[in-house]
Coordinates of C-alpha atoms and ligand atoms in Angstrom, one line a residue:
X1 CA 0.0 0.0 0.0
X2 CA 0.8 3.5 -0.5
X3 CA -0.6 4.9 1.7
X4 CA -2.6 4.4 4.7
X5 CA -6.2 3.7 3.1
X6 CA -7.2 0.7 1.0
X7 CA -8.9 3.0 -0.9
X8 CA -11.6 1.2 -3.2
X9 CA -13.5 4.1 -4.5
X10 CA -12.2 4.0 -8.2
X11 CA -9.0 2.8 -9.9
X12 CA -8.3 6.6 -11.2
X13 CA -7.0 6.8 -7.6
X14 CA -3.9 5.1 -8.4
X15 CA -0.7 7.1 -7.8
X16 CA 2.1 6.5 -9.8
X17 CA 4.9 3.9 -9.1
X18 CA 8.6 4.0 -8.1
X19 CA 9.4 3.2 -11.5
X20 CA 6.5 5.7 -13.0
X21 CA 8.1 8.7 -11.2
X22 CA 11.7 7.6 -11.9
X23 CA 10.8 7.7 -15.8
X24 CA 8.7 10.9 -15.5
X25 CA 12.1 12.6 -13.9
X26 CA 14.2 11.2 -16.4
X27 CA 12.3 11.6 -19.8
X28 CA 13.5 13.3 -22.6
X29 CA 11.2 16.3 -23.7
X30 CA 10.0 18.3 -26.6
X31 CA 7.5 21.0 -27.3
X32 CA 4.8 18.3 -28.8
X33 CA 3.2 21.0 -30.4
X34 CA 5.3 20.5 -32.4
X35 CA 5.7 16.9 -32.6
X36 CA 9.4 17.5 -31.0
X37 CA 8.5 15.1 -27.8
X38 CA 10.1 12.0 -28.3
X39 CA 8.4 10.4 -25.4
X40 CA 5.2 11.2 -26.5
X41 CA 5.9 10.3 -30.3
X42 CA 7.1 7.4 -28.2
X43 CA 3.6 6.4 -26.6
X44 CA 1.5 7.1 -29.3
X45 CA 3.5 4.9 -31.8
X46 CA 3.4 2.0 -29.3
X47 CA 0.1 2.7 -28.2
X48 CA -1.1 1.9 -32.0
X49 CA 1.2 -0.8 -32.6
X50 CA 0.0 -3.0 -29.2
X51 CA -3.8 -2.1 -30.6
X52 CA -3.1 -2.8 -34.5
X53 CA -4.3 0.8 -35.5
X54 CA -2.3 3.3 -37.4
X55 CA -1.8 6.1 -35.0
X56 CA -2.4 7.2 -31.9
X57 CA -2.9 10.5 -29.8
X58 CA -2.3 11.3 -26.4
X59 CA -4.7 13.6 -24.8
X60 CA -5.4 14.6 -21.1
X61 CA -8.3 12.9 -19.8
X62 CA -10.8 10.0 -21.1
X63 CA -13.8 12.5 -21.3
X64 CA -11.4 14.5 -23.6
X65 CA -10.7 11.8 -25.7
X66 CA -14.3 10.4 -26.1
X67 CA -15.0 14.3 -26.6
X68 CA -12.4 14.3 -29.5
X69 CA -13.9 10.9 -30.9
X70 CA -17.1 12.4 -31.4
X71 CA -16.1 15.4 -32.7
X72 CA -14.3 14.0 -35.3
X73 CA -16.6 11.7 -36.7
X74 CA -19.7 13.8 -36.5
X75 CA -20.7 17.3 -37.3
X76 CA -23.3 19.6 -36.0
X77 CA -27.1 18.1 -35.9
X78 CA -26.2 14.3 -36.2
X79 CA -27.0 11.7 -33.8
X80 CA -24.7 9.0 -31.7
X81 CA -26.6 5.8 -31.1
X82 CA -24.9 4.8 -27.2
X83 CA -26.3 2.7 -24.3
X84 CA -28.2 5.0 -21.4
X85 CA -25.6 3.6 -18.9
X86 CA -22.5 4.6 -20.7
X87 CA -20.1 6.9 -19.6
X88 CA -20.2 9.4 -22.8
X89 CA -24.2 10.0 -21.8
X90 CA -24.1 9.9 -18.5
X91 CA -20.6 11.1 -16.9
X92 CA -19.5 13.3 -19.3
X93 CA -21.1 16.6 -19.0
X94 CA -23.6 17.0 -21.7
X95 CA -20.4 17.6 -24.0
X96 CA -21.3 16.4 -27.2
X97 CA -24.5 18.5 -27.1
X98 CA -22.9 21.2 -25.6
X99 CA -19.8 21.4 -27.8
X100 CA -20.6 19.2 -30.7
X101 CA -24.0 20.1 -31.1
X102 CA -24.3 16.0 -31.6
X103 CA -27.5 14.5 -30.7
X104 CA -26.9 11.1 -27.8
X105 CA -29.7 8.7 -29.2
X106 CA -30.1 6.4 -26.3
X107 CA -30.9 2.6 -26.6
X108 CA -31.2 0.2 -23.1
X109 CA -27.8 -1.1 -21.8
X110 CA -28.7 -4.7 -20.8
X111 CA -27.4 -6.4 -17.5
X112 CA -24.4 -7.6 -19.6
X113 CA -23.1 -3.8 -20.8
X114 CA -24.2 -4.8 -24.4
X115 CA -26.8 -2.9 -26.6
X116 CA -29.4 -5.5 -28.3
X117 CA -28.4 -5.4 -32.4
X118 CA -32.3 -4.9 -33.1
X119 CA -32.1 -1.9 -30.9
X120 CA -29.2 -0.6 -32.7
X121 CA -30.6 -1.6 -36.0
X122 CA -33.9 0.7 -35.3
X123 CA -32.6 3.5 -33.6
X124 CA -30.8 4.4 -37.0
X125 CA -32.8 7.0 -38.3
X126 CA -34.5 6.9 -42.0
X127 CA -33.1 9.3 -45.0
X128 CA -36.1 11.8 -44.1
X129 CA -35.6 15.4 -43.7
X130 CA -37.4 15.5 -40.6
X131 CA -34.8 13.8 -38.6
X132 CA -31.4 14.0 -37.8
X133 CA -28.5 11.9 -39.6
X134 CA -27.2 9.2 -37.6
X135 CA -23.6 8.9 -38.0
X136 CA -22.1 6.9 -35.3
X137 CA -22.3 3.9 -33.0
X138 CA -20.7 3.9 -29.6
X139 CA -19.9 0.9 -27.3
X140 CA -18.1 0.4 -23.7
X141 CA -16.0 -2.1 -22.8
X142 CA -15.9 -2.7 -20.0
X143 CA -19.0 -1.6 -19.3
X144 CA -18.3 0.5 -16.1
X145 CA -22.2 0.9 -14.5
X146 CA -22.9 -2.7 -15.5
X147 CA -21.0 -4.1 -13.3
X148 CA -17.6 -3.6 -15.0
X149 CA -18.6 -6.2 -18.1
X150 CA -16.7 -7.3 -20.1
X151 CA -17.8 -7.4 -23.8
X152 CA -16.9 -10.1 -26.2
X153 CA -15.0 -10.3 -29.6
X154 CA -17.7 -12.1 -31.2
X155 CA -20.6 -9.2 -29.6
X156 CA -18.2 -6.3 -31.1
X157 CA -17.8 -8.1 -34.5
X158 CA -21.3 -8.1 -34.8
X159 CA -21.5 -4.3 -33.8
X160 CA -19.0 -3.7 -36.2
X161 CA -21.0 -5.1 -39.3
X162 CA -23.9 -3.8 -38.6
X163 CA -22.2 -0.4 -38.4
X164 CA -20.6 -1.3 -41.8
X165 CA -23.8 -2.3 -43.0
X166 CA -25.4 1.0 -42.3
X167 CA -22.7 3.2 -43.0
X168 CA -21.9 4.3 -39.6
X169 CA -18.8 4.9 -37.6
X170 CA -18.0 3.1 -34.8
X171 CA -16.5 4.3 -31.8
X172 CA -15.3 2.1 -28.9
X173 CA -15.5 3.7 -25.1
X174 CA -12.3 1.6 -23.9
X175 CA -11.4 3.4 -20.8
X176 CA -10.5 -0.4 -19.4
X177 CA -10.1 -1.7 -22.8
X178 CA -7.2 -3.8 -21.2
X179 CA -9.2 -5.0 -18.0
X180 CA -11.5 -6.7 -20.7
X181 CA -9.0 -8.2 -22.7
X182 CA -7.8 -10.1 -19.9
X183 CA -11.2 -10.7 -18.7
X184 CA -11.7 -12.2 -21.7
X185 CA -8.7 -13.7 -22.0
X186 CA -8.3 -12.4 -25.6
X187 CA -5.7 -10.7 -28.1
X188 CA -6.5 -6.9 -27.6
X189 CA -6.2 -6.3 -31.3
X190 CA -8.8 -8.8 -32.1
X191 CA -11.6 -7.1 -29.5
X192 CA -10.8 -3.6 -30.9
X193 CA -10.2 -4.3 -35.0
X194 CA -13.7 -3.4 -35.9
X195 CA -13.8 0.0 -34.0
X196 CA -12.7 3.1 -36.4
X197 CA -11.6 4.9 -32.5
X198 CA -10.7 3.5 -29.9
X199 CA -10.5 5.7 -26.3
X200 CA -8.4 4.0 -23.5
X201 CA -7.6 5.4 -20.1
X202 CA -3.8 5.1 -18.8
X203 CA -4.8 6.4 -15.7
X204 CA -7.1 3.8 -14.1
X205 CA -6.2 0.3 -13.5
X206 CA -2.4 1.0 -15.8
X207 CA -1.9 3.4 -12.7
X208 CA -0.2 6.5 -14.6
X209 CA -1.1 9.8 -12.8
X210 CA -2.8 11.3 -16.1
X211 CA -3.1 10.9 -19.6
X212 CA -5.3 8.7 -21.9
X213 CA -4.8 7.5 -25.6
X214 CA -7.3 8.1 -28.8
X215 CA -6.3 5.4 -31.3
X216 CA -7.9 5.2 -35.0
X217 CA -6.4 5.6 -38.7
X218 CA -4.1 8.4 -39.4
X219 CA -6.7 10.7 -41.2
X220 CA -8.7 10.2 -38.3
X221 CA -6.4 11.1 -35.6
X222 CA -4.6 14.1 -37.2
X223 CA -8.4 15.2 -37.0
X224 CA -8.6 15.0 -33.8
X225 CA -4.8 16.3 -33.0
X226 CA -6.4 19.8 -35.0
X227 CA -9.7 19.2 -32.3
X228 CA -7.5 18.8 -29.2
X229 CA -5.4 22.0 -29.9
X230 CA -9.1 23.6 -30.3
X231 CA -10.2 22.3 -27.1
X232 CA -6.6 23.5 -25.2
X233 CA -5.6 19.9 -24.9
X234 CA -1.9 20.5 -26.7
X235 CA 0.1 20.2 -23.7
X236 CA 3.8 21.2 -24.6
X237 CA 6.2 18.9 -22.6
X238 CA 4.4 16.3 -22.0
X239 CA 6.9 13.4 -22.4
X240 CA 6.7 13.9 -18.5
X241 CA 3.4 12.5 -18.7
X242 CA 4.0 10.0 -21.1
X243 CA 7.2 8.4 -19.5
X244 CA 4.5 6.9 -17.3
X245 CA 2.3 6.1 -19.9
X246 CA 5.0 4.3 -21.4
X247 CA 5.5 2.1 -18.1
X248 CA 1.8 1.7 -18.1
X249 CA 1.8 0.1 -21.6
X250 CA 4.6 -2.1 -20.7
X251 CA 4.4 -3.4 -17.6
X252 CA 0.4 -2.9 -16.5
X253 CA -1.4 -4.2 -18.9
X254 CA 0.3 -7.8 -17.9
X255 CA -1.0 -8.0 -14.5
X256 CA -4.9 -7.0 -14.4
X257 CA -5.9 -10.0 -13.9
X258 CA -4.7 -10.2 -10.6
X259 CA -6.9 -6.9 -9.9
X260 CA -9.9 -9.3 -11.4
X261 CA -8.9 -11.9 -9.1
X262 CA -9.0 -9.9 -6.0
X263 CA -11.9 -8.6 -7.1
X264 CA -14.0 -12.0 -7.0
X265 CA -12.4 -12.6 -3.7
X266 CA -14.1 -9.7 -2.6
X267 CA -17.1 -10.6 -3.9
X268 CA -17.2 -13.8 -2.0
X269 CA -15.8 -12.2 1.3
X270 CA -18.8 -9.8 0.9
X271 CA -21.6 -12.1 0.3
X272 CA -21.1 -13.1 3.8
X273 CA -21.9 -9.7 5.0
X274 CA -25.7 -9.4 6.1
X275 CA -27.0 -6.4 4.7
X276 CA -24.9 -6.1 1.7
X277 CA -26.9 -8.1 -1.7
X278 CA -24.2 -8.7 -4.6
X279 CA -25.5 -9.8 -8.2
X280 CA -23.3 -11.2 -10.5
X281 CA -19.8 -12.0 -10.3
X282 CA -17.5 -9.5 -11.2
X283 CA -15.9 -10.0 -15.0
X284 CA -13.3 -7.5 -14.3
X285 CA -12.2 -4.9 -11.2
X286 CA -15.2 -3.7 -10.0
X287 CA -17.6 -5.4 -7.8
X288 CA -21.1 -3.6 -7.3
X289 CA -23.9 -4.3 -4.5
X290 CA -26.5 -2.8 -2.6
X291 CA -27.9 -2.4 0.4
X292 CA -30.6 -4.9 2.3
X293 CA -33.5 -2.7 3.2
X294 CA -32.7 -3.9 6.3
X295 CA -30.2 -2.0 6.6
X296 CA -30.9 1.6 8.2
X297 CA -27.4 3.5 8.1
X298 CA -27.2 6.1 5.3
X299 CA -24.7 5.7 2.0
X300 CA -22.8 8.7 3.7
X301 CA -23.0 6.9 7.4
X302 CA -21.4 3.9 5.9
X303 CA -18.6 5.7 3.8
X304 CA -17.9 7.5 6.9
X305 CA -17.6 4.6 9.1
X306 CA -15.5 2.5 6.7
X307 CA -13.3 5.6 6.8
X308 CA -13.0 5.6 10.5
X309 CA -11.6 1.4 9.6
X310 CA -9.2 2.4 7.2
X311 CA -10.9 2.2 3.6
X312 CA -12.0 4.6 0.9
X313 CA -15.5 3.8 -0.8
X314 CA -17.9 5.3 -2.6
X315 CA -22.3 4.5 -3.2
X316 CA -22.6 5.0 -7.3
X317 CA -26.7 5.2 -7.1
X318 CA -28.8 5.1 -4.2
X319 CA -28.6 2.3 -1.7
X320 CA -25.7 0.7 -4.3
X321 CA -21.8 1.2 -4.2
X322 CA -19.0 0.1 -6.3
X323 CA -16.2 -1.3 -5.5
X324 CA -12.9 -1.5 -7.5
X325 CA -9.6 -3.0 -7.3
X326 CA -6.5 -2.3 -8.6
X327 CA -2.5 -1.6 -8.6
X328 CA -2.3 -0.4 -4.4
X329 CA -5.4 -2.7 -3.3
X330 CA -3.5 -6.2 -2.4
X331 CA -4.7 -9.5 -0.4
X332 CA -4.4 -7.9 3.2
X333 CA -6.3 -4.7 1.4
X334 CA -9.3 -7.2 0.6
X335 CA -9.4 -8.9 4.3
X336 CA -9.1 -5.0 5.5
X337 CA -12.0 -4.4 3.2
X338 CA -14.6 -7.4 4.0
X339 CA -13.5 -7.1 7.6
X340 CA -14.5 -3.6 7.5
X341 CA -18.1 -4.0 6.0
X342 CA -18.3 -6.6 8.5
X343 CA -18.2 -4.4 11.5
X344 CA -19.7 -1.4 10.0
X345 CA -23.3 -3.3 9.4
X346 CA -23.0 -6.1 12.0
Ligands
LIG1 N1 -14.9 7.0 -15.0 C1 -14.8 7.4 -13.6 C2 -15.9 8.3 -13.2 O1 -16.1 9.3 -14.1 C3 -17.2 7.6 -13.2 C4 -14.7 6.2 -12.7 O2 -14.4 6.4 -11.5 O3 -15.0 5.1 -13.2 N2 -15.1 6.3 -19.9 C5 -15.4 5.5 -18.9 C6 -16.0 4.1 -19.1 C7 -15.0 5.9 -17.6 O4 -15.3 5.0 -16.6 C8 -14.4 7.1 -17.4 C9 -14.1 7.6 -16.0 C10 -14.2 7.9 -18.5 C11 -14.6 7.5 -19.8 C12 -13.6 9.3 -18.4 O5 -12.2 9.3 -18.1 P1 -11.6 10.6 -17.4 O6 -11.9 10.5 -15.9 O7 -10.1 10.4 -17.6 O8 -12.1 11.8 -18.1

């Protein structure tokens, strides 16, 4: 542990390694403005070559990069066909309306993060003049508020032809693109070949302080390179940044599963709790449940009492929390963690 808490609120807590902030203080550094940053011409090109794309960008923050995505592929007046639970409709601020001018079409997220082809299929609006021009499909993976699924190659083939089909883009929401790969247990190129974009997070379970990585063809990302300096997302010297990112890429990505692994033994530790009611079995790092109505203590109450024991969580709707693992959360963090619950609702 780094510090005193197991702190299970998110795996964007993650500070950054020994090895992280050695590489930050050491990397050689460039206006990238520019393109003069060798460490972050560094990341990007590996970034595309581990997820068998042409190019990559590096931008601040996941909403940034979603943000980008959509700019890029639509214009002003179009719609995105996404799920009602994913992040780009819920978490991120209205900004495709508000800076895109780009219509969310909602269709249902179902229990397993996926969106039902047929819904896909009829959300696409007709060639009428009374509607607006559907231009892009979006997807999750994982799917954070379901759970933390993990979506299959074969699901996001099948996303991908129909997008083909219909002449859409198709834009992939992988802030944990590497926690469902090794979910999965599958080649990362292979789950993310169909998507034109591709958004992953560096700073969530690969534990760099900041920084995520928009990945597509290279007509596609110099657009977005021309959107980010629009936005104030060119960031100078950022091979500081990406020095990190670099470790993430090389030595996170290998070891998620033990994240996933802790997380079921939470799971299990926690369904021994009276009070607490768990649904499925994590695929991934997080582990949702919610509370009995048994149970008369507040979301705040508990947070605050687990706090007093030593751990960090947080409720994600009312009377449910979510729990996630990652990087600083180890075995004894996970007995902490159950034990905790334990005495907070016993
Ligand atoms: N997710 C955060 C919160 O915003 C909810 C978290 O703690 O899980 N896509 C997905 C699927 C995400 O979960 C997140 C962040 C983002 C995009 C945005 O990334 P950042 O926070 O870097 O803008």
């Amino acid at each position: 542990m780094n510090n005193e808490y197991v702190d299970l609120r998110s795996d964007t807590v993650t500070k950054p390694t020994p090895e992280m902030r050695e590489a930050m203080a050491e990397a050689e550094v460039g206006d990238d403005v520019y393109g003069d940053d060798p460490t972050v011409n560094r990341l990007e090109e590996k970034a595309a070559e581990m997820l068998g794309k042409e190019a990559a960008l590096f931008v601040p923050s996941g909403t940034m990069g979603n943000l980008l995505a959509l700019l890029a592929h639509c214009s002003r007046g179009e719609e995105v066909i996404c799920g009602d639970k994913s992040h780009i409709y819920v978490n991120e601020a209205g900004g495709m309306a508000a800076l895109g001018g780009i219509y969310p079409h909602p269709v249902p997220n179902q229990k397993d993060g996926t969106l039902q082809l047929e819904d896909i299929r009829a959300s696409i609006q007709p060639d009428d003049s009374h509607r607006a021009i559907t231009r892009l499909v979006c997807i999750e993976n994982t799917q954070n508020m379901c759970g933390g699924a993990a979506l299959s190659v074969e699901y996001t083939k099948q996303v991908g032809h129909l997008a083909q089909e219909n002449n859409l883009k198709f834009h992939m929401d992988g802030a944990r693109i590497f926690n469902a790969a090794a979910a999965l247990d599958v080649d990362i190129k292979e789950l993310v070949a169909p998507a034109d974009s591709i958004m992953f997070c560096l700073s969530k379970g690969l534990v760099a302080p900041v920084g995520s990585m928009l990945v597509g063809d290279g007509a596609f990302t110099e657009k977005a390179r021309r959107l980010r300096k629009m936005l104030g997302g060119g960031m100078r010297q950022a091979g500081v940044l990406a020095a990190a990112g670099l470790v993430s890429l090389e030595k996170m990505t290998v070891r998620l599963k033990q994240d996933h692994a802790r997380a079921m033994s939470l799971y299990e530790a926690l369904k021994q709790v009276s009070g607490l009611r768990l649904e499925a079995q994590p695929s991934s790092n997080m582990v949702y449940f919610r509370l009995d109505d048994s149970v008369a203590l507040t979301e705040d109450q508990i947070i605050a009492q687990m706090k007093k024991r030593g751990v960090l969580v947080d409720w994600s709707a009312p009377r449910e929390f979510r729990l996630v693992t990652h990087y600083w959360v180890d075995d004894a963090g996970v007995g902490k963690a159950a034990r905790a619950f334990k005495e907070t609702l016993g």
